XYZ file of C-alpha atoms in Angstrom:
88
model
C -5.362 6.205 7.508
C -7.684 7.021 9.512
C -10.715 5.030 11.469
C -8.915 2.557 11.962
C -6.067 4.173 12.603
C -3.303 3.189 9.189
C -0.301 3.644 7.181
C -0.231 2.518 3.937
C 2.654 3.086 1.424
C 3.181 2.076 -2.469
C 6.325 1.923 -3.134
C 8.118 0.444 -6.853
C 9.165 -1.771 -5.134
C 5.424 -3.114 -3.344
C 3.456 -2.310 -0.834
C 4.825 -1.576 2.901
C 1.967 -0.774 6.423
C 3.052 1.160 9.467
C 5.574 3.942 10.139
C 8.410 4.126 7.172
C 11.746 6.012 6.710
C 10.450 6.959 3.354
C 9.641 10.624 2.057
C 5.864 10.619 0.218
C 5.823 12.392 -3.484
C 1.716 12.073 -2.662
C 0.299 11.831 0.931
C -3.595 10.833 0.710
C -5.998 10.824 4.272
C -8.964 9.048 4.169
C -11.107 6.555 6.575
C -10.690 3.100 6.075
C -14.169 2.162 4.881
C -13.251 4.904 2.208
C -10.283 3.114 2.049
C -11.793 -0.621 1.525
C -14.099 1.114 -0.770
C -11.451 2.134 -3.498
C -9.791 -1.329 -3.227
C -12.445 -3.045 -4.348
C -13.510 -1.002 -7.407
C -16.477 0.800 -5.849
C -15.443 4.862 -5.231
C -12.521 5.676 -8.422
C -9.824 8.057 -7.249
C -11.486 11.491 -9.482
C -15.147 10.987 -6.941
C -13.617 10.715 -4.324
C -11.164 13.553 -4.786
C -14.377 15.494 -6.313
C -16.052 14.187 -2.221
C -13.459 14.920 -0.263
C -13.611 11.547 0.496
C -9.514 11.379 -0.584
C -7.671 15.016 0.805
C -4.831 14.723 -1.170
C -0.506 16.664 -0.759
C 2.237 16.311 -3.753
C 1.784 16.140 -7.511
C -2.047 16.095 -9.268
C 0.309 14.501 -11.852
C 1.861 12.541 -10.598
C -1.612 11.043 -8.723
C -3.560 10.591 -11.405
C 0.312 8.182 -13.040
C -0.156 6.267 -10.262
C -3.035 4.520 -10.709
C -2.496 2.047 -14.238
C -0.065 0.295 -11.830
C -2.650 -0.067 -8.318
C -4.404 -2.229 -10.651
C -2.679 -5.568 -9.200
C -3.241 -3.930 -6.459
C -7.479 -4.296 -6.786
C -6.478 -7.398 -7.903
C -5.064 -8.608 -5.264
C -7.880 -7.427 -2.625
C -10.462 -9.317 -2.911
C -8.413 -11.660 -1.635
C -6.590 -10.277 1.468
C -10.849 -9.532 2.372
C -11.745 -13.258 1.834
C -8.207 -14.296 3.753
C -8.687 -11.845 6.730
C -12.971 -11.719 6.715
C -13.786 -9.051 5.549
C -16.866 -7.913 3.380
C -16.564 -7.562 0.187
């Protein structure tokens, strides 16, 4: 992620941040504001990819299979915004 810089890993075991000794199946590059809109469900992944707001490296079929798994993260994100005083 850029602006601000950061790394987020979505794994079967949960969400990790920062450098990890892992190999990504899919790598997504995006700006922090874009990630914020995505987690708030204001921006869909297909729309973000079409507008080139997300740049994807890896299997698109894996990306699409991952979308239903992100539902709990979408549901948790508003509480994260509240905890850290992020706008919603």
